Structures are given as structure tokens and as C-alpha cells.
């Protein structure tokens, strides 16, 4: 029976997502091991409907459609239709049999690296939060602080206690990058990586790495929930995601929030002492964050309209302190990424140049090729602003004053440079047609982090 419990406990699924034959499924239902739930909740004394799976109650996101099966007209939810359509006549199911039992391991973590003094302090605080079953802990760590490695001790403690852990992150690229690292660190723990298109979104494991959208299929599943880059799109902009994240954890679960750029609400709670916080202002190699430089050009918009990069960009490109570094160029739109690739390649005939964006079918392969140094210069939208590591790059932001580049995005983008101890001084340049508060705030924040890091380094010495 535990094989069914481990597969379905904590899941909120359509019948089509339960991979059991009808006879077995009906037998389990008769034994009250599956409970049927209506797909919509109707509030008392109101005609308003709420989707049980995603929490949506907005009328314009609730459609009406004729059902071929029962020949009636039913509501369905447009808000989460990408996960499979929920309808009035299509119930959801939860496991109500014996709870899942996950194995305990004496020594689950096989990572052989060493933490710095600052990382060790953060790791111990994470373990403390899990041991004490604290409700929330914010890990406010600069880009390149080594957040993943800081998590290992806490995850190991949870697995030793037979608990179930989830690391939820906003983007599939991050899931793909983290998965092999956790496979290596926890070789004897069942592990699954879930994201749109992964092809295994109904697999379950003791340790789950997933995009936040996949949490739509979970309910009271996890003892430990780690939300990576909690400030990032889409988590902070999609009302579904906080709703389903809170639903996916057990009653006494511990929530760990990871970010280098917390939003105002988290900063406010942290500053007031309402949210326990551990601050890590030092990169794992001890070197400061590269401070972005501003370069203004009045011809920026005109150049981009003509699918060209401004002259000032080329002046910087050919005079870089280390011409052997790869170059990561951020642009605000997919159209610009596509239009600028060919002229960039013409100007760099001896190099390999390409672009990548969210709709690119070869996105995964291109990112891996850049990581393998098979691509010299990569044009990208903000999909690579966070969660990916390249050892030696210079970073350029084209049209840094565009609305898509807010303070958090610019800090994260700057954090792609200087991540290797062998090359900690990558360049970061913001090309713009007029300074914005976001640019200035990003530079202020980076300088403040570096100042705090200096204090910690002096205390250590």
C-alpha cells in the first residue's frame, strides 16, 4: 500500500492524472483511500465560484463550455488550464489512505566541498529552523554566495528525520541546473525534477525540485518548502503561486525563502523582526560583487530601431580588460534578441554568436553550449537574469532604462559576472539613454552589500 501512498499522498489530481486502471482505482475509492472533491468551491450565501486547484475566483477567468460526456454546460477555469482543464463535472482527487512513509538515512548528503565561515553560519541557522519547526526563515544572500550549498545541511537533517522536501524555483532553466547538483549531493535519496515539458510531472520523490507552477498539483505534501528567488517573476506577480505554495505544505512545515533581492514586503517584515532572517553579504570566494558602470548614448533608440548596437557598445567590447571572457548581453524584448543576433555575428566573424529567450525551442541546448564555452557571445532576455552560473563572463545590459529592468532584475543580472574564484572581477555595463531610479538603486544595493562584506571579512581576519 505504501507504493500508492508515496505516489499519491499530497497530490491534488484529475482522474486522468492518476495512472491506475479503473478497477484498481474504484477499489481504492471503495476503501476510502481516494476522496473526490468538486473542482469548484461555492462560497456560502454567494454565487461566486472559486477554482479549488488554483484559487481563482475572477469571473473573466471562469469560462462556460458544453461537456460531451454528460451533455451539459459547465464552468471551467481558464486560469490554470495549462495544467489540464478542471470543470464542474470533472472532480479532483486526494489520497486519504495511510500517509506516505519516506525513508530515513543516517548520512544522506555526500557533498565533499567545504563551506566558508559565513556559509557555515547560514547553514547552521537553516538546520536550527528545521529542527525547531520554525514557520519561516529568510535567507538573504548576495548573488554568488553559494545558496545551494548552504541548503545541503538542512535538507540532510530533514531526510535523516524521514521528512519530505521541496525546492520550488521560478524557472525551468534553474530546475535543470540544480537537478544534477542535487543528484550528486544526495545520491541515495529519491529525487525528481518537475517543469513544463519535463515529461515526468506525475512522478513523486522524497526530494522534489520543481517550478512553482507544478505546485498546483500538490496539497499538504511537504514538510520543508524552500522557495528559491521568492522575489522573481512569476512568483511575486502571480496570485496563484503563493496560494498553491501555502497549500502544498503540511500544517507544521518550515518555509525557507531564498533571495538576493527581497521585495519591499519581505524587507519590511525582516526589518520589523516579524520575519527571521539570516544575511549573507559575501560571495563564496570572498571577493566583492562587480559594481555596474553606466554608459549613456543618445543614439541608443535609433540604433536599436535599425537593428544595430550603438558605437559606444563596440568601444567597450573591444577594450574589455579580459577579452577572453564570454559576453552575456541582456536585451529587454524577444524581438531585439532575434533582430540583433545576425548583425552582431557579422561584426564578430571569428566568434560564435546566438540568442536565447523564453519561446526558443533550443533554449536548453543553447544555455548548455554557452556553459560549455561553445558559444562566445549570447544575447538573452531576462530569462537568464538569475539562477544560472557561468564561470567567466562580462555582462552588458542594452537599454537598461527599459521598464523590464527593475532594481531586482539589474542586481541579479550584475550577479552573473565575477562568480568564479579564478575570475571574480567580470565587468558589468548598463547602456542607457537616460538614468533611471532602478539603475541607481541597483548600484546602491550592490555597494551596500560590498560594504557589509568588507565588515565581515575584517571581523573574520
Short mmCIF file of C-alpha atoms in Angstrom, two decimals:
data_model
loop_
_atom_site.label_atom_id
_atom_site.label_comp_id
_atom_site.label_asym_id
_atom_site.label_seq_id
_atom_site.Cartn_x
_atom_site.Cartn_y
_atom_site.Cartn_z
CA UNK A 1 0.00 0.00 0.00
CA UNK A 2 2.91 2.34 0.67
CA UNK A 3 3.68 2.38 -3.07
CA UNK A 4 0.30 4.06 -3.64
CA UNK A 5 0.73 6.36 -0.65
CA UNK A 6 4.18 7.52 -1.76
CA UNK A 7 2.87 8.12 -5.27
CA UNK A 8 -0.35 9.96 -4.43
CA UNK A 9 -0.17 11.33 -0.88
CA UNK A 10 -0.16 15.10 -1.00
CA UNK A 11 -1.34 15.29 -4.61
CA UNK A 12 -4.43 17.08 -5.96
CA UNK A 13 -5.16 15.38 -9.25
CA UNK A 14 -7.66 14.91 -12.04
CA UNK A 15 -8.69 11.32 -12.71
CA UNK A 16 -6.67 11.43 -15.94
CA UNK A 17 -3.56 12.21 -13.89
CA UNK A 18 -3.93 9.12 -11.69
CA UNK A 19 -2.14 6.33 -13.54
CA UNK A 20 -4.27 3.45 -12.25
CA UNK A 21 -6.60 1.18 -14.16
CA UNK A 22 -10.29 1.72 -13.45
CA UNK A 23 -10.72 -1.46 -11.40
CA UNK A 24 -7.83 -0.64 -9.05
CA UNK A 25 -8.93 2.97 -8.78
CA UNK A 26 -12.52 2.04 -7.90
CA UNK A 27 -11.32 -0.49 -5.35
CA UNK A 28 -9.17 2.17 -3.65
CA UNK A 29 -12.09 4.59 -3.71
CA UNK A 30 -14.39 1.99 -2.11
CA UNK A 31 -11.74 1.52 0.57
CA UNK A 32 -11.86 5.30 1.12
CA UNK A 33 -8.27 5.77 0.08
CA UNK A 34 -9.16 8.39 -2.51
CA UNK A 35 -11.54 11.25 -1.79
CA UNK A 36 -13.46 13.00 -4.54
CA UNK A 37 -13.55 16.81 -4.36
CA UNK A 38 -15.54 19.18 -6.52
CA UNK A 39 -13.34 21.21 -8.84
CA UNK A 40 -15.04 24.43 -7.71
CA UNK A 41 -15.89 25.80 -4.29
CA UNK A 42 -19.03 27.91 -3.95
CA UNK A 43 -18.93 30.40 -1.13
CA UNK A 44 -21.81 30.31 1.31
CA UNK A 45 -24.55 32.86 0.60
CA UNK A 46 -22.89 33.71 -2.71
CA UNK A 47 -23.00 32.54 -6.30
CA UNK A 48 -19.26 33.19 -6.68
CA UNK A 49 -17.16 30.16 -7.64
CA UNK A 50 -13.52 29.52 -6.75
CA UNK A 51 -11.29 27.03 -8.53
CA UNK A 52 -10.11 24.51 -5.96
CA UNK A 53 -6.84 23.88 -7.76
CA UNK A 54 -5.52 27.41 -8.33
CA UNK A 55 -7.75 29.57 -6.11
CA UNK A 56 -9.04 31.71 -8.98
CA UNK A 57 -12.41 33.38 -8.38
CA UNK A 58 -12.32 36.04 -11.10
CA UNK A 59 -15.35 35.78 -13.34
CA UNK A 60 -13.49 36.67 -16.53
CA UNK A 61 -11.20 33.69 -15.91
CA UNK A 62 -14.10 31.27 -15.42
CA UNK A 63 -15.46 30.06 -18.73
CA UNK A 64 -18.52 28.01 -19.69
CA UNK A 65 -18.30 25.07 -22.06
CA UNK A 66 -20.61 22.22 -23.16
CA UNK A 67 -19.45 18.84 -21.89
CA UNK A 68 -19.55 15.99 -24.41
CA UNK A 69 -19.51 13.37 -21.67
CA UNK A 70 -22.59 14.43 -19.69
CA UNK A 71 -24.24 16.61 -22.37
CA UNK A 72 -24.49 19.59 -20.02
CA UNK A 73 -22.90 23.03 -19.84
CA UNK A 74 -20.29 23.52 -17.16
CA UNK A 75 -17.86 26.08 -15.77
CA UNK A 76 -14.16 25.58 -16.30
CA UNK A 77 -11.11 27.51 -15.09
CA UNK A 78 -9.08 29.39 -17.67
CA UNK A 79 -6.53 30.43 -15.07
CA UNK A 80 -4.89 27.01 -14.71
CA UNK A 81 -5.95 25.34 -17.94
CA UNK A 82 -2.32 24.75 -18.93
CA UNK A 83 -2.24 22.06 -16.20
CA UNK A 84 -5.27 20.24 -17.65
CA UNK A 85 -8.84 21.50 -17.68
CA UNK A 86 -10.87 21.43 -14.48
CA UNK A 87 -14.66 21.51 -14.94
CA UNK A 88 -17.71 21.35 -12.72
CA UNK A 89 -18.26 17.73 -13.77
CA UNK A 90 -14.55 16.79 -13.56
CA UNK A 91 -13.70 16.29 -9.87
CA UNK A 92 -10.30 16.38 -8.28
CA UNK A 93 -8.99 13.59 -6.07
CA UNK A 94 -6.77 13.48 -2.99
CA UNK A 95 -5.23 10.48 -1.25
CA UNK A 96 -6.91 9.74 2.09
CA UNK A 97 -5.32 6.35 2.77
CA UNK A 98 -2.34 5.76 5.06
CA UNK A 99 0.18 8.62 4.83
CA UNK A 100 3.36 8.22 2.84
CA UNK A 101 6.41 6.95 4.71
CA UNK A 102 9.71 8.26 3.44
CA UNK A 103 12.96 6.54 4.43
CA UNK A 104 15.40 7.89 6.98
CA UNK A 105 19.09 7.93 6.11
CA UNK A 106 21.95 8.22 8.55
CA UNK A 107 24.19 10.19 6.18
CA UNK A 108 22.21 11.32 3.12
CA UNK A 109 24.49 14.15 1.93
CA UNK A 110 27.63 13.08 0.05
CA UNK A 111 28.78 16.57 -0.93
CA UNK A 112 32.53 16.78 -0.28
CA UNK A 113 33.02 20.54 -0.53
CA UNK A 114 33.71 22.96 2.30
CA UNK A 115 31.64 25.93 3.37
CA UNK A 116 33.11 29.30 4.18
CA UNK A 117 32.68 30.72 7.68
CA UNK A 118 29.72 32.84 6.55
CA UNK A 119 28.10 29.96 4.63
CA UNK A 120 28.52 27.66 7.63
CA UNK A 121 26.77 30.15 9.87
CA UNK A 122 23.84 30.33 7.45
CA UNK A 123 23.72 26.53 7.08
CA UNK A 124 23.55 26.11 10.86
CA UNK A 125 20.74 28.64 11.08
CA UNK A 126 18.78 26.72 8.42
CA UNK A 127 19.22 23.46 10.36
CA UNK A 128 18.08 25.24 13.53
CA UNK A 129 14.90 26.46 11.78
CA UNK A 130 14.09 22.95 10.58
CA UNK A 131 14.82 21.35 13.96
CA UNK A 132 12.65 23.87 15.79
CA UNK A 133 9.91 23.65 13.14
CA UNK A 134 10.02 27.41 12.66
CA UNK A 135 7.35 28.62 10.29
CA UNK A 136 9.53 30.92 8.15
CA UNK A 137 13.15 31.88 7.58
CA UNK A 138 14.51 34.35 5.03
CA UNK A 139 17.98 33.62 3.65
CA UNK A 140 19.04 36.98 2.20
CA UNK A 141 22.22 36.13 0.31
CA UNK A 142 24.04 38.03 -2.43
CA UNK A 143 24.34 36.60 -5.94
CA UNK A 144 27.17 34.09 -5.90
CA UNK A 145 27.02 33.47 -2.14
CA UNK A 146 26.58 29.73 -2.69
CA UNK A 147 22.96 29.44 -1.55
CA UNK A 148 22.57 25.91 -2.90
CA UNK A 149 25.46 24.53 -0.85
CA UNK A 150 24.14 26.30 2.26
CA UNK A 151 20.94 24.28 1.93
CA UNK A 152 22.58 20.86 1.96
CA UNK A 153 22.89 20.50 5.74
CA UNK A 154 19.26 21.46 6.35
CA UNK A 155 17.99 19.10 3.64
CA UNK A 156 20.18 16.32 5.03
CA UNK A 157 18.73 16.87 8.51
CA UNK A 158 15.19 16.66 7.09
CA UNK A 159 15.93 13.43 5.21
CA UNK A 160 17.53 11.92 8.33
CA UNK A 161 14.18 12.51 10.02
CA UNK A 162 12.24 10.91 7.15
CA UNK A 163 10.75 14.20 6.00
CA UNK A 164 9.78 15.29 2.52
CA UNK A 165 11.46 18.34 0.98
CA UNK A 166 10.56 20.59 -1.95
CA UNK A 167 12.71 23.24 -3.60
CA UNK A 168 10.49 25.43 -5.78
CA UNK A 169 12.05 27.88 -8.20
CA UNK A 170 10.51 30.26 -10.75
CA UNK A 171 12.12 28.95 -13.95
CA UNK A 172 12.72 25.67 -15.70
CA UNK A 173 16.33 26.64 -16.51
CA UNK A 174 17.07 26.71 -12.78
CA UNK A 175 15.42 23.31 -12.23
CA UNK A 176 17.58 21.84 -14.97
CA UNK A 177 20.74 23.36 -13.47
CA UNK A 178 20.00 22.30 -9.89
CA UNK A 179 18.93 18.72 -10.64
CA UNK A 180 22.39 17.20 -11.37
CA UNK A 181 23.92 19.07 -8.43
CA UNK A 182 21.37 17.56 -6.03
CA UNK A 183 21.72 14.15 -7.66
CA UNK A 184 25.41 14.24 -6.87
CA UNK A 185 24.93 15.59 -3.35
CA UNK A 186 22.11 13.16 -2.39
CA UNK A 187 22.78 10.00 -4.44
CA UNK A 188 20.69 7.67 -2.26
CA UNK A 189 17.60 9.90 -1.99
CA UNK A 190 14.70 9.65 -4.42
CA UNK A 191 14.77 12.85 -6.44
CA UNK A 192 12.54 14.28 -9.15
CA UNK A 193 12.78 17.44 -11.27
CA UNK A 194 9.46 18.87 -12.49
CA UNK A 195 8.77 21.60 -15.02
CA UNK A 196 6.62 22.17 -18.06
CA UNK A 197 7.78 19.78 -20.76
CA UNK A 198 9.86 17.60 -18.44
CA UNK A 199 7.62 14.62 -19.24
CA UNK A 200 7.59 13.28 -15.69
CA UNK A 201 5.28 15.69 -13.91
CA UNK A 202 3.39 12.90 -12.15
CA UNK A 203 6.49 11.36 -10.56
CA UNK A 204 6.99 11.79 -6.83
CA UNK A 205 10.03 11.61 -4.59
CA UNK A 206 11.33 12.47 -1.12
CA UNK A 207 13.22 15.42 -2.60
CA UNK A 208 11.42 17.43 -5.28
CA UNK A 209 12.92 20.23 -7.38
CA UNK A 210 10.18 21.98 -9.29
CA UNK A 211 8.97 25.13 -10.94
CA UNK A 212 6.42 26.88 -8.75
CA UNK A 213 3.65 26.24 -11.31
CA UNK A 214 3.87 22.48 -10.71
CA UNK A 215 2.74 23.06 -7.11
CA UNK A 216 -0.79 23.43 -8.49
CA UNK A 217 -0.94 19.63 -8.21
CA UNK A 218 0.00 19.43 -4.52
CA UNK A 219 -1.85 19.68 -1.22
CA UNK A 220 -0.30 19.17 2.25
CA UNK A 221 2.62 17.25 0.77
CA UNK A 222 5.86 18.75 2.08
CA UNK A 223 7.48 19.10 5.49
CA UNK A 224 10.08 21.57 4.20
CA UNK A 225 9.38 24.10 1.45
CA UNK A 226 12.30 26.07 0.01
CA UNK A 227 11.24 28.90 -2.30
CA UNK A 228 14.18 29.92 -4.41
CA UNK A 229 14.26 33.51 -5.72
CA UNK A 230 10.99 34.38 -3.99
CA UNK A 231 11.13 37.89 -5.42
CA UNK A 232 11.30 36.74 -9.03
CA UNK A 233 8.65 36.71 -11.71
CA UNK A 234 6.28 34.93 -11.82
CA UNK A 235 6.03 34.17 -8.07
CA UNK A 236 5.60 37.75 -6.89
CA UNK A 237 3.28 38.66 -9.79
CA UNK A 238 1.02 35.59 -9.98
CA UNK A 239 -1.56 35.33 -7.19
CA UNK A 240 -1.92 31.60 -7.81
CA UNK A 241 1.61 30.78 -6.75
CA UNK A 242 1.61 31.95 -3.10
CA UNK A 243 -1.82 30.32 -2.77
CA UNK A 244 -0.71 26.91 -4.06
CA UNK A 245 2.66 27.07 -2.28
CA UNK A 246 0.97 27.56 1.09
CA UNK A 247 -1.50 24.78 0.27
CA UNK A 248 1.27 22.36 -0.75
CA UNK A 249 2.89 22.23 2.69
CA UNK A 250 1.85 20.39 5.82
CA UNK A 251 0.45 22.17 8.86
CA UNK A 252 3.75 22.43 10.77
CA UNK A 253 6.01 22.84 7.75
CA UNK A 254 9.04 25.12 7.65
CA UNK A 255 9.21 27.64 4.78
CA UNK A 256 12.65 28.86 3.69
CA UNK A 257 12.81 31.90 1.41
CA UNK A 258 15.96 32.40 -0.69
CA UNK A 259 16.78 35.65 -2.47
CA UNK A 260 19.46 38.19 -3.16
CA UNK A 261 16.86 40.89 -3.83
CA UNK A 262 13.89 40.68 -1.46
CA UNK A 263 10.82 42.75 -2.33
CA UNK A 264 9.57 45.54 -0.09
CA UNK A 265 7.14 43.38 1.86
CA UNK A 266 9.86 40.91 2.90
CA UNK A 267 12.31 43.71 3.73
CA UNK A 268 9.66 45.41 5.86
CA UNK A 269 8.84 42.21 7.77
CA UNK A 270 12.54 41.46 8.22
CA UNK A 271 13.37 44.96 9.45
CA UNK A 272 10.49 44.84 11.94
CA UNK A 273 11.64 41.50 13.31
CA UNK A 274 8.49 39.77 12.07
CA UNK A 275 10.45 37.50 9.72
CA UNK A 276 13.52 35.64 10.97
CA UNK A 277 16.42 36.44 8.65
CA UNK A 278 19.98 35.28 8.06
CA UNK A 279 22.01 37.68 5.95
CA UNK A 280 24.91 36.53 3.73
CA UNK A 281 26.54 39.56 2.08
CA UNK A 282 29.74 37.77 1.00
CA UNK A 283 30.27 35.74 -2.16
CA UNK A 284 31.66 32.29 -1.50
CA UNK A 285 35.07 33.27 -2.91
CA UNK A 286 35.20 36.35 -0.67
CA UNK A 287 35.57 38.89 -3.48
CA UNK A 288 33.16 41.83 -3.89
CA UNK A 289 30.32 41.99 -6.37
CA UNK A 290 31.22 43.78 -9.63
CA UNK A 291 29.73 47.29 -9.47
CA UNK A 292 27.92 48.17 -12.73
CA UNK A 293 29.15 51.11 -14.77
CA UNK A 294 26.75 53.40 -16.61
CA UNK A 295 27.33 54.34 -20.25
CA UNK A 296 24.91 56.76 -21.86
CA UNK A 297 24.27 57.11 -25.57
CA UNK A 298 21.74 59.49 -27.09
CA UNK A 299 21.66 57.29 -30.20
CA UNK A 300 20.53 54.12 -28.41
CA UNK A 301 16.89 54.06 -29.54
CA UNK A 302 17.85 55.00 -33.10
CA UNK A 303 20.47 52.24 -33.25
CA UNK A 304 18.10 49.60 -31.91
CA UNK A 305 15.42 50.62 -34.41
CA UNK A 306 17.95 49.88 -37.14
CA UNK A 307 18.86 46.52 -35.54
CA UNK A 308 22.30 47.79 -34.56
CA UNK A 309 24.21 48.09 -31.34
CA UNK A 310 25.41 51.62 -30.54
CA UNK A 311 29.00 52.70 -31.23
CA UNK A 312 29.69 53.07 -27.51
CA UNK A 313 28.97 49.36 -27.05
CA UNK A 314 31.66 48.41 -29.55
CA UNK A 315 34.11 50.76 -27.90
CA UNK A 316 33.59 48.93 -24.62
CA UNK A 317 33.53 45.47 -26.20
CA UNK A 318 36.95 45.80 -27.88
CA UNK A 319 38.60 47.45 -24.85
CA UNK A 320 37.49 44.98 -22.18
CA UNK A 321 40.08 44.17 -19.53
CA UNK A 322 39.87 40.45 -20.32
CA UNK A 323 38.93 39.77 -23.96
CA UNK A 324 38.93 36.01 -23.27
CA UNK A 325 35.73 36.23 -21.22
CA UNK A 326 32.44 35.21 -22.79
CA UNK A 327 29.90 38.00 -23.15
CA UNK A 328 26.32 37.87 -21.92
CA UNK A 329 24.18 40.63 -23.46
CA UNK A 330 20.75 41.33 -21.95
CA UNK A 331 18.06 42.99 -24.06
CA UNK A 332 14.51 43.85 -22.96
CA UNK A 333 12.50 42.06 -25.67
CA UNK A 334 12.46 38.84 -27.66
CA UNK A 335 12.26 40.84 -30.90
CA UNK A 336 15.51 42.64 -30.09
CA UNK A 337 17.23 39.38 -29.19
CA UNK A 338 16.27 38.00 -32.60
CA UNK A 339 16.99 41.14 -34.64
CA UNK A 340 20.40 41.87 -33.13
CA UNK A 341 21.86 38.37 -33.48
CA UNK A 342 22.71 38.49 -37.19
CA UNK A 343 24.34 41.97 -37.19
CA UNK A 344 26.28 41.03 -34.04
CA UNK A 345 27.58 37.89 -35.72
CA UNK A 346 28.63 39.93 -38.79
CA UNK A 347 30.68 42.22 -36.56
CA UNK A 348 32.25 39.23 -34.80
CA UNK A 349 33.02 36.82 -37.66
CA UNK A 350 35.59 34.85 -35.64
CA UNK A 351 33.16 34.16 -32.80
CA UNK A 352 30.05 32.08 -32.24
CA UNK A 353 27.04 34.29 -31.52
CA UNK A 354 23.43 33.34 -30.84
CA UNK A 355 20.36 34.42 -28.89
CA UNK A 356 18.01 32.76 -26.44
CA UNK A 357 14.61 33.63 -24.98
CA UNK A 358 11.61 32.01 -23.31
CA UNK A 359 9.99 30.91 -26.58
CA UNK A 360 13.16 29.44 -28.07
CA UNK A 361 12.72 25.68 -28.65
CA UNK A 362 16.51 25.23 -28.40
CA UNK A 363 16.77 27.21 -25.17
CA UNK A 364 18.14 24.39 -23.02
CA UNK A 365 20.76 23.34 -25.56
CA UNK A 366 21.98 26.90 -26.14
CA UNK A 367 22.40 27.61 -22.43
CA UNK A 368 24.39 24.39 -22.05
CA UNK A 369 26.53 25.26 -25.07
CA UNK A 370 27.29 28.66 -23.55
CA UNK A 371 28.17 26.96 -20.28
CA UNK A 372 30.48 24.62 -22.22
CA UNK A 373 32.08 27.66 -23.92
CA UNK A 374 30.90 26.54 -27.36
CA UNK A 375 29.22 29.95 -27.72
CA UNK A 376 31.26 33.12 -27.25
CA UNK A 377 28.52 35.76 -27.08
CA UNK A 378 24.93 35.13 -26.02
CA UNK A 379 22.06 37.60 -26.44
CA UNK A 380 19.33 36.93 -23.91
CA UNK A 381 16.18 38.33 -22.40
CA UNK A 382 15.70 38.33 -18.62
CA UNK A 383 15.24 34.53 -18.58
CA UNK A 384 18.93 34.28 -17.61
CA UNK A 385 18.90 37.10 -15.07
CA UNK A 386 19.14 34.65 -12.16
CA UNK A 387 19.65 31.06 -11.13
CA UNK A 388 22.30 30.20 -13.73
CA UNK A 389 26.06 30.19 -13.25
CA UNK A 390 28.72 30.88 -15.86
CA UNK A 391 32.30 30.99 -14.56
CA UNK A 392 33.82 33.84 -16.57
CA UNK A 393 31.59 36.38 -18.31
CA UNK A 394 31.29 40.09 -18.93
CA UNK A 395 27.73 41.40 -18.82
CA UNK A 396 26.14 44.15 -20.89
CA UNK A 397 22.58 45.41 -20.47
CA UNK A 398 21.25 47.13 -23.58
CA UNK A 399 18.60 49.80 -22.90
CA UNK A 400 18.96 49.36 -19.15
CA UNK A 401 16.32 52.06 -18.63
CA UNK A 402 13.58 49.85 -20.10
CA UNK A 403 10.71 49.03 -17.72
CA UNK A 404 11.53 45.33 -17.76
CA UNK A 405 14.80 46.06 -15.97
CA UNK A 406 13.67 46.92 -12.45
CA UNK A 407 16.05 47.18 -9.49
CA UNK A 408 15.88 43.47 -8.64
CA UNK A 409 16.45 42.42 -12.25
CA UNK A 410 19.50 44.68 -12.61
CA UNK A 411 21.05 43.45 -9.35
CA UNK A 412 20.52 39.85 -10.42
CA UNK A 413 21.91 40.50 -13.90
CA UNK A 414 25.01 42.10 -12.41
CA UNK A 415 25.34 39.00 -10.26
CA UNK A 416 26.07 36.84 -13.31
CA UNK A 417 29.58 38.34 -13.51
CA UNK A 418 32.58 37.51 -11.35
CA UNK A 419 31.25 34.24 -9.98
CA UNK A 420 34.47 32.23 -10.24
CA UNK A 421 37.32 32.50 -7.71
CA UNK A 422 39.63 32.30 -10.73
CA UNK A 423 37.95 35.33 -12.33
CA UNK A 424 35.99 37.32 -9.72
CA UNK A 425 36.14 40.71 -11.49
CA UNK A 426 33.88 40.43 -14.53
CA UNK A 427 32.64 43.71 -16.00
CA UNK A 428 29.01 44.87 -15.87
CA UNK A 429 27.89 47.74 -18.09
CA UNK A 430 24.45 49.38 -18.24
CA UNK A 431 23.97 51.04 -21.64
CA UNK A 432 21.16 53.58 -21.45
CA UNK A 433 19.61 56.71 -22.89
CA UNK A 434 18.89 58.26 -19.50
CA UNK A 435 19.46 57.16 -15.92
CA UNK A 436 16.56 55.57 -14.05
CA UNK A 437 15.99 55.12 -10.35
CA UNK A 438 16.17 51.34 -10.91
CA UNK A 439 19.72 51.63 -12.25
CA UNK A 440 20.87 53.91 -9.44
CA UNK A 441 19.15 51.78 -6.78
CA UNK A 442 20.77 48.61 -8.13
CA UNK A 443 24.22 50.20 -7.90
CA UNK A 444 23.48 51.45 -4.37
CA UNK A 445 22.38 48.00 -3.23
CA UNK A 446 25.47 46.32 -4.68
CA UNK A 447 27.77 48.85 -2.99
CA UNK A 448 25.94 48.35 0.31
CA UNK A 449 26.38 44.57 0.04
CA UNK A 450 30.09 45.00 -0.68
CA UNK A 451 30.44 47.31 2.32
CA UNK A 452 28.81 44.75 4.63
CA UNK A 453 31.01 42.04 3.14
CA UNK A 454 34.10 44.11 3.96
CA UNK A 455 33.00 44.40 7.58
CA UNK A 456 32.51 40.63 7.85
CA UNK A 457 35.86 39.92 6.19
CA UNK A 458 37.61 42.28 8.65
CA UNK A 459 35.88 40.62 11.62
CA UNK A 460 36.98 37.20 10.38
CA UNK A 461 40.59 38.32 9.98
#
